[in-house]
């Protein structure tokens, strides 16, 4: 505990050392002898000093960089993108990115990268800030991996092969990967790579989503069970060929760390390898050590070796689950049936980790409790050993392996369709949103209180201790009387979210998106950047939204609607509102198959509805012929004096028509979503002087190719002395109307 | 850790309660614990001996001047061979650390009671011989509060016949401190019930109204 606080304090500010006081309170309560207090304090100070000294970084980041660097083994090559953490020779760690120029270069890099020091040129950049508080945060990602800058490589000029134990093991890993890709049937490659060497890049997004919904993603990480099985299997095998017990243990002590490197060195692998090795060592030396101490010692060693691992989700989950299971031993020991024990272990790990999972992912698989009790045994006893045996067969005699595949592949396919069917069942995901750190700690405390009570004799009503706080978290948004309007920073594009008071309804207006260009084969990414999935969805989930009452696509342009497909995959959507006629565009045609479960409407001028005291009215388009920007759905939201106008990409002629039709009814709008990202073809003076918005929001991307918003338009706003915000500069803009007051919050 | 009684390895299973709370630790192994036989089934409503109804002893007591003194009483264990060995080592070989053996059971049983816990006192000379009071030490190990209102007037009970014991003169004297209404007498061993009844009588005389008792062992 002291190690955690001291490490975190060294990374952030010494103020965090105050939390040591809490630790001492706990020790006081436990009536620990004085000597422990001094020991813990001393230990914390030493760790703090050590970690603080390690984070000092005197490197000069100005100007271009030209020199040698080596990628860490977990770099990624996807399409024409190469990225990952790398170590500059005699310098700090940086996050390096590179755009591969030709197919030949890509091939060359793939055979060289893992074993070579590269000679490169590039520019240091500050990591980009996150678009909203629930989005992936590059700044802290970079920082929490011990780096502080991004190195954007301009060219890779040369490579020198390295020869040491690590590069040998990395080569081995590459060789295994290639071997699997060559010999395994296509449908089994992804799983075999994940289970054998911890490589998950081949897994498709759909598969990942299925595993997430079922809460079995952890099965594809190399975990404690996994290492236990490998070690146990080897142990039995070597004893069978009549080796001495001691020599087998000694062998395992050497082999396991090597396997950890080959398996990609994820924190869970190192944790389990570390623990198994420690236990083997104790056995060899005839020492007796409680397993809880083995766990805690390995935890401290891990932190001292790589302090930044503290922030890795895998590290937190792996240690969290193991910690929980070990401390439940005395409870588990009372159980008599093996089946029940297995189910309890699943429940304990899920329950312990749930505050942590919510904090990182904002949602939780509820079916995981049941599904895991089936799939954990299935994987550890069936699929995992099968993969090892099949891999062995491909090494020894390929025809034998082919025979085995002929049986195994349909079997695995059957299990796969079973998973898909299970994952398609509704209401499995619980999306309460992201708890604040304080709330997450409270949830954790509720779990610990429950454990302490249940240990003395479990009663069903004790479950309330856990359920009540969880329900509280779930219902919190329904208590909020504020009306929230959010303009999401989706780069160049539009996306706005309306949340009615008490969560009566949620409306999403556009989803952002990218205009995608034709690409060469080598450039195509298996995981392209997707605005809907990576920006819009995390915001909704972070706010605890899993259902959208109406999804409005103002018009069929990529920067408003390209991300919609992902929203349909990830949320339940009751209604889809389209501009009349836009359904015949290629973009919407491609989208509609995803919208099968939603009711599609084509509202026009005058369509309106009311929810509580909030009124929504479409004031355009007037005709059913779709002709592009000027046929954008224009939505007016009114809640008393708080009136917001969402204009889509409406242009000057459309604006003129609105002014003629509605005139003074459009006066004194509170917030205007500026038409067409501030293009000079929109926001005419006539329109602006009619609407006179208190605040106008440009939804545009940084350094976008169109030069939005145009200086002309910005001047128009300035001349009328209208206040503006731009998502490109301010990030996501959040407005909350509550009790007649409007609160404005920007991301930066 | 090793078991206090048989010195076998005592596996310490990690648990949530040991981490967060100050629960009383088990100091003997499961095997030793299972040697002590618990009293279960129907018991005598007054003295807690296994019996379907009022036992013969209590029927006799209820005809004497001690009638109606005790509300109820319970005992945990039979006085079997392992228990005799334990008590011998604890009391006569003065292995005071063994006071902890039943601490968690005592705590769970008695910590909720509203009555004031009154241990049966020892004679001062006996106390000097043994160096500790076995009942007080057990209560302390179990983190229970107690108070003394009695002093022992006569030295020993152990070497008398049953007849002598039942008819003996009062063994206790009130020490003069004001006595609470509700009292729970605690002793290590209940044999004939003379000790408990004598103590109860003296306490009743001093002002107590409801008196019940608890003994660890029932012979």
PDB file of C-alpha atoms in Angstrom, chain A residues 164-308:
ATOM      1  CA  UNK A 164      21.038 -10.231 -27.229  1.00  0.00           C
ATOM      2  CA  UNK A 165      18.758 -12.514 -25.267  1.00  0.00           C
ATOM      3  CA  UNK A 166      15.757 -10.243 -25.668  1.00  0.00           C
ATOM      4  CA  UNK A 167      16.058  -9.809 -29.411  1.00  0.00           C
ATOM      5  CA  UNK A 168      16.464 -13.585 -29.703  1.00  0.00           C
ATOM      6  CA  UNK A 169      13.273 -14.168 -27.732  1.00  0.00           C
ATOM      7  CA  UNK A 170      11.470 -11.505 -29.737  1.00  0.00           C
ATOM      8  CA  UNK A 171      12.584 -13.222 -32.919  1.00  0.00           C
ATOM      9  CA  UNK A 172      11.250 -16.450 -31.517  1.00  0.00           C
ATOM     10  CA  UNK A 173       7.925 -14.752 -30.928  1.00  0.00           C
ATOM     11  CA  UNK A 174       7.855 -13.473 -34.497  1.00  0.00           C
ATOM     12  CA  UNK A 175       8.731 -16.936 -35.785  1.00  0.00           C
ATOM     13  CA  UNK A 176       5.905 -18.524 -33.801  1.00  0.00           C
ATOM     14  CA  UNK A 177       3.506 -15.873 -35.070  1.00  0.00           C
ATOM     15  CA  UNK A 178       4.460 -16.557 -38.661  1.00  0.00           C
ATOM     16  CA  UNK A 179       4.274 -20.266 -38.109  1.00  0.00           C
ATOM     17  CA  UNK A 180       0.746 -19.996 -36.706  1.00  0.00           C
ATOM     18  CA  UNK A 181      -0.381 -17.818 -39.574  1.00  0.00           C
ATOM     19  CA  UNK A 182       1.043 -20.331 -42.048  1.00  0.00           C
ATOM     20  CA  UNK A 183      -0.222 -23.550 -40.545  1.00  0.00           C
ATOM     21  CA  UNK A 184      -3.469 -22.801 -38.705  1.00  0.00           C
ATOM     22  CA  UNK A 185      -6.811 -22.484 -40.534  1.00  0.00           C
ATOM     23  CA  UNK A 186      -7.791 -18.859 -41.022  1.00  0.00           C
ATOM     24  CA  UNK A 187     -10.654 -18.930 -38.507  1.00  0.00           C
ATOM     25  CA  UNK A 188      -8.431 -20.229 -35.701  1.00  0.00           C
ATOM     26  CA  UNK A 189      -5.388 -17.987 -36.151  1.00  0.00           C
ATOM     27  CA  UNK A 190      -6.623 -15.077 -34.018  1.00  0.00           C
ATOM     28  CA  UNK A 191      -7.438 -17.249 -31.034  1.00  0.00           C
ATOM     29  CA  UNK A 192      -4.286 -19.325 -31.299  1.00  0.00           C
ATOM     30  CA  UNK A 193      -2.126 -16.208 -31.402  1.00  0.00           C
ATOM     31  CA  UNK A 194      -3.923 -14.744 -28.398  1.00  0.00           C
ATOM     32  CA  UNK A 195      -3.688 -17.888 -26.309  1.00  0.00           C
ATOM     33  CA  UNK A 196      -0.195 -18.995 -27.250  1.00  0.00           C
ATOM     34  CA  UNK A 197       1.778 -15.777 -27.463  1.00  0.00           C
ATOM     35  CA  UNK A 198      -0.609 -13.122 -26.183  1.00  0.00           C
ATOM     36  CA  UNK A 199      -0.942 -11.445 -29.569  1.00  0.00           C
ATOM     37  CA  UNK A 200      -4.366  -9.924 -30.083  1.00  0.00           C
ATOM     38  CA  UNK A 201      -3.944  -7.828 -33.213  1.00  0.00           C
ATOM     39  CA  UNK A 202      -5.717 -10.353 -35.441  1.00  0.00           C
ATOM     40  CA  UNK A 203      -8.892 -10.348 -33.397  1.00  0.00           C
ATOM     41  CA  UNK A 204     -11.697  -8.552 -35.221  1.00  0.00           C
ATOM     42  CA  UNK A 205     -13.740  -5.770 -33.659  1.00  0.00           C
ATOM     43  CA  UNK A 206     -16.895  -7.884 -33.779  1.00  0.00           C
ATOM     44  CA  UNK A 207     -15.176 -10.703 -31.906  1.00  0.00           C
ATOM     45  CA  UNK A 208     -13.865  -8.247 -29.346  1.00  0.00           C
ATOM     46  CA  UNK A 209     -17.321  -6.792 -28.842  1.00  0.00           C
ATOM     47  CA  UNK A 210     -18.772 -10.279 -28.346  1.00  0.00           C
ATOM     48  CA  UNK A 211     -16.160 -11.060 -25.703  1.00  0.00           C
ATOM     49  CA  UNK A 212     -16.784  -7.711 -24.013  1.00  0.00           C
ATOM     50  CA  UNK A 213     -20.529  -8.276 -23.809  1.00  0.00           C
ATOM     51  CA  UNK A 214     -19.996 -11.700 -22.318  1.00  0.00           C
ATOM     52  CA  UNK A 215     -17.262 -10.386 -20.038  1.00  0.00           C
ATOM     53  CA  UNK A 216     -14.735 -13.011 -21.116  1.00  0.00           C
ATOM     54  CA  UNK A 217     -12.082 -10.767 -22.650  1.00  0.00           C
ATOM     55  CA  UNK A 218      -9.722 -11.810 -19.867  1.00  0.00           C
ATOM     56  CA  UNK A 219      -9.681 -15.373 -21.219  1.00  0.00           C
ATOM     57  CA  UNK A 220      -7.678 -14.146 -24.181  1.00  0.00           C
ATOM     58  CA  UNK A 221      -5.071 -12.521 -22.012  1.00  0.00           C
ATOM     59  CA  UNK A 222      -2.377 -14.846 -20.810  1.00  0.00           C
ATOM     60  CA  UNK A 223      -3.257 -15.116 -17.157  1.00  0.00           C
ATOM     61  CA  UNK A 224      -2.377 -16.912 -13.984  1.00  0.00           C
ATOM     62  CA  UNK A 225      -4.467 -19.967 -14.815  1.00  0.00           C
ATOM     63  CA  UNK A 226      -2.806 -20.072 -18.163  1.00  0.00           C
ATOM     64  CA  UNK A 227       0.727 -20.014 -16.808  1.00  0.00           C
ATOM     65  CA  UNK A 228      -0.330 -22.465 -14.133  1.00  0.00           C
ATOM     66  CA  UNK A 229      -1.527 -24.883 -16.789  1.00  0.00           C
ATOM     67  CA  UNK A 230       1.574 -24.486 -18.929  1.00  0.00           C
ATOM     68  CA  UNK A 231       3.792 -24.986 -15.894  1.00  0.00           C
ATOM     69  CA  UNK A 232       1.740 -27.904 -14.588  1.00  0.00           C
ATOM     70  CA  UNK A 233       1.695 -29.577 -17.991  1.00  0.00           C
ATOM     71  CA  UNK A 234       5.445 -29.238 -18.432  1.00  0.00           C
ATOM     72  CA  UNK A 235       6.041 -30.420 -14.879  1.00  0.00           C
ATOM     73  CA  UNK A 236       4.025 -33.601 -15.377  1.00  0.00           C
ATOM     74  CA  UNK A 237       5.570 -34.233 -18.770  1.00  0.00           C
ATOM     75  CA  UNK A 238       9.133 -33.885 -17.496  1.00  0.00           C
ATOM     76  CA  UNK A 239       8.445 -36.064 -14.463  1.00  0.00           C
ATOM     77  CA  UNK A 240       7.054 -38.666 -16.863  1.00  0.00           C
ATOM     78  CA  UNK A 241      10.333 -38.828 -18.724  1.00  0.00           C
ATOM     79  CA  UNK A 242      11.937 -39.568 -15.372  1.00  0.00           C
ATOM     80  CA  UNK A 243      13.682 -36.368 -14.542  1.00  0.00           C
ATOM     81  CA  UNK A 244      14.268 -35.530 -10.913  1.00  0.00           C
ATOM     82  CA  UNK A 245      11.723 -33.255  -9.308  1.00  0.00           C
ATOM     83  CA  UNK A 246      14.405 -30.735  -8.377  1.00  0.00           C
ATOM     84  CA  UNK A 247      15.825 -30.519 -11.878  1.00  0.00           C
ATOM     85  CA  UNK A 248      12.317 -30.073 -13.285  1.00  0.00           C
ATOM     86  CA  UNK A 249      11.682 -27.189 -10.927  1.00  0.00           C
ATOM     87  CA  UNK A 250      15.027 -25.656 -11.780  1.00  0.00           C
ATOM     88  CA  UNK A 251      14.202 -25.983 -15.453  1.00  0.00           C
ATOM     89  CA  UNK A 252      10.826 -24.324 -14.980  1.00  0.00           C
ATOM     90  CA  UNK A 253      12.504 -21.479 -13.087  1.00  0.00           C
ATOM     91  CA  UNK A 254      14.467 -20.703 -16.232  1.00  0.00           C
ATOM     92  CA  UNK A 255      11.810 -21.542 -18.783  1.00  0.00           C
ATOM     93  CA  UNK A 256       8.923 -19.545 -17.334  1.00  0.00           C
ATOM     94  CA  UNK A 257      10.496 -16.071 -17.558  1.00  0.00           C
ATOM     95  CA  UNK A 258      11.526 -16.879 -21.137  1.00  0.00           C
ATOM     96  CA  UNK A 259       7.941 -17.836 -21.886  1.00  0.00           C
ATOM     97  CA  UNK A 260       6.822 -14.522 -20.344  1.00  0.00           C
ATOM     98  CA  UNK A 261       8.967 -12.618 -22.837  1.00  0.00           C
ATOM     99  CA  UNK A 262       7.824 -14.726 -25.781  1.00  0.00           C
ATOM    100  CA  UNK A 263       4.225 -14.293 -24.645  1.00  0.00           C
ATOM    101  CA  UNK A 264       4.542 -10.547 -24.972  1.00  0.00           C
ATOM    102  CA  UNK A 265       5.307  -9.641 -21.387  1.00  0.00           C
ATOM    103  CA  UNK A 266       1.874  -8.327 -20.390  1.00  0.00           C
ATOM    104  CA  UNK A 267       1.552  -7.518 -16.665  1.00  0.00           C
ATOM    105  CA  UNK A 268      -0.697 -10.518 -16.015  1.00  0.00           C
ATOM    106  CA  UNK A 269       1.939 -12.825 -17.504  1.00  0.00           C
ATOM    107  CA  UNK A 270       4.699 -11.366 -15.385  1.00  0.00           C
ATOM    108  CA  UNK A 271       2.542 -11.489 -12.289  1.00  0.00           C
ATOM    109  CA  UNK A 272       1.746 -15.159 -12.673  1.00  0.00           C
ATOM    110  CA  UNK A 273       5.220 -16.137 -13.848  1.00  0.00           C
ATOM    111  CA  UNK A 274       6.677 -14.193 -10.927  1.00  0.00           C
ATOM    112  CA  UNK A 275       4.394 -15.882  -8.437  1.00  0.00           C
ATOM    113  CA  UNK A 276       4.858 -19.402  -9.793  1.00  0.00           C
ATOM    114  CA  UNK A 277       8.630 -18.882  -9.861  1.00  0.00           C
ATOM    115  CA  UNK A 278       8.630 -17.589  -6.287  1.00  0.00           C
ATOM    116  CA  UNK A 279       6.628 -20.586  -5.127  1.00  0.00           C
ATOM    117  CA  UNK A 280       8.961 -22.975  -6.979  1.00  0.00           C
ATOM    118  CA  UNK A 281      11.979 -21.244  -5.467  1.00  0.00           C
ATOM    119  CA  UNK A 282      10.520 -21.549  -1.974  1.00  0.00           C
ATOM    120  CA  UNK A 283       9.889 -25.243  -2.591  1.00  0.00           C
ATOM    121  CA  UNK A 284      13.427 -25.766  -3.832  1.00  0.00           C
ATOM    122  CA  UNK A 285      14.930 -24.007  -0.845  1.00  0.00           C
ATOM    123  CA  UNK A 286      12.514 -25.692   1.522  1.00  0.00           C
ATOM    124  CA  UNK A 287      11.042 -22.409   2.693  1.00  0.00           C
ATOM    125  CA  UNK A 288       7.436 -21.926   3.593  1.00  0.00           C
ATOM    126  CA  UNK A 289       5.810 -18.696   2.595  1.00  0.00           C
ATOM    127  CA  UNK A 290       2.105 -17.836   2.648  1.00  0.00           C
ATOM    128  CA  UNK A 291       0.801 -17.239  -0.844  1.00  0.00           C
ATOM    129  CA  UNK A 292      -0.532 -13.826   0.178  1.00  0.00           C
ATOM    130  CA  UNK A 293       3.012 -12.711   0.921  1.00  0.00           C
ATOM    131  CA  UNK A 294       4.234 -14.072  -2.397  1.00  0.00           C
ATOM    132  CA  UNK A 295       1.592 -11.961  -4.101  1.00  0.00           C
ATOM    133  CA  UNK A 296       2.442  -8.798  -2.189  1.00  0.00           C
ATOM    134  CA  UNK A 297       6.192  -9.215  -2.658  1.00  0.00           C
ATOM    135  CA  UNK A 298       5.763  -9.758  -6.390  1.00  0.00           C
ATOM    136  CA  UNK A 299       3.540  -6.655  -6.445  1.00  0.00           C
ATOM    137  CA  UNK A 300       6.208  -4.508  -4.806  1.00  0.00           C
ATOM    138  CA  UNK A 301       8.967  -5.909  -7.035  1.00  0.00           C
ATOM    139  CA  UNK A 302       6.841  -5.186 -10.084  1.00  0.00           C
ATOM    140  CA  UNK A 303       6.277  -1.599  -8.988  1.00  0.00           C
ATOM    141  CA  UNK A 304       9.924  -1.006  -8.258  1.00  0.00           C
ATOM    142  CA  UNK A 305      10.937  -2.492 -11.585  1.00  0.00           C
ATOM    143  CA  UNK A 306       8.362  -0.625 -13.659  1.00  0.00           C
ATOM    144  CA  UNK A 307       6.500   1.996 -11.626  1.00  0.00           C
ATOM    145  CA  UNK A 308       4.311   2.951 -14.578  1.00  0.00           C
TER     146      UNK A 308
END
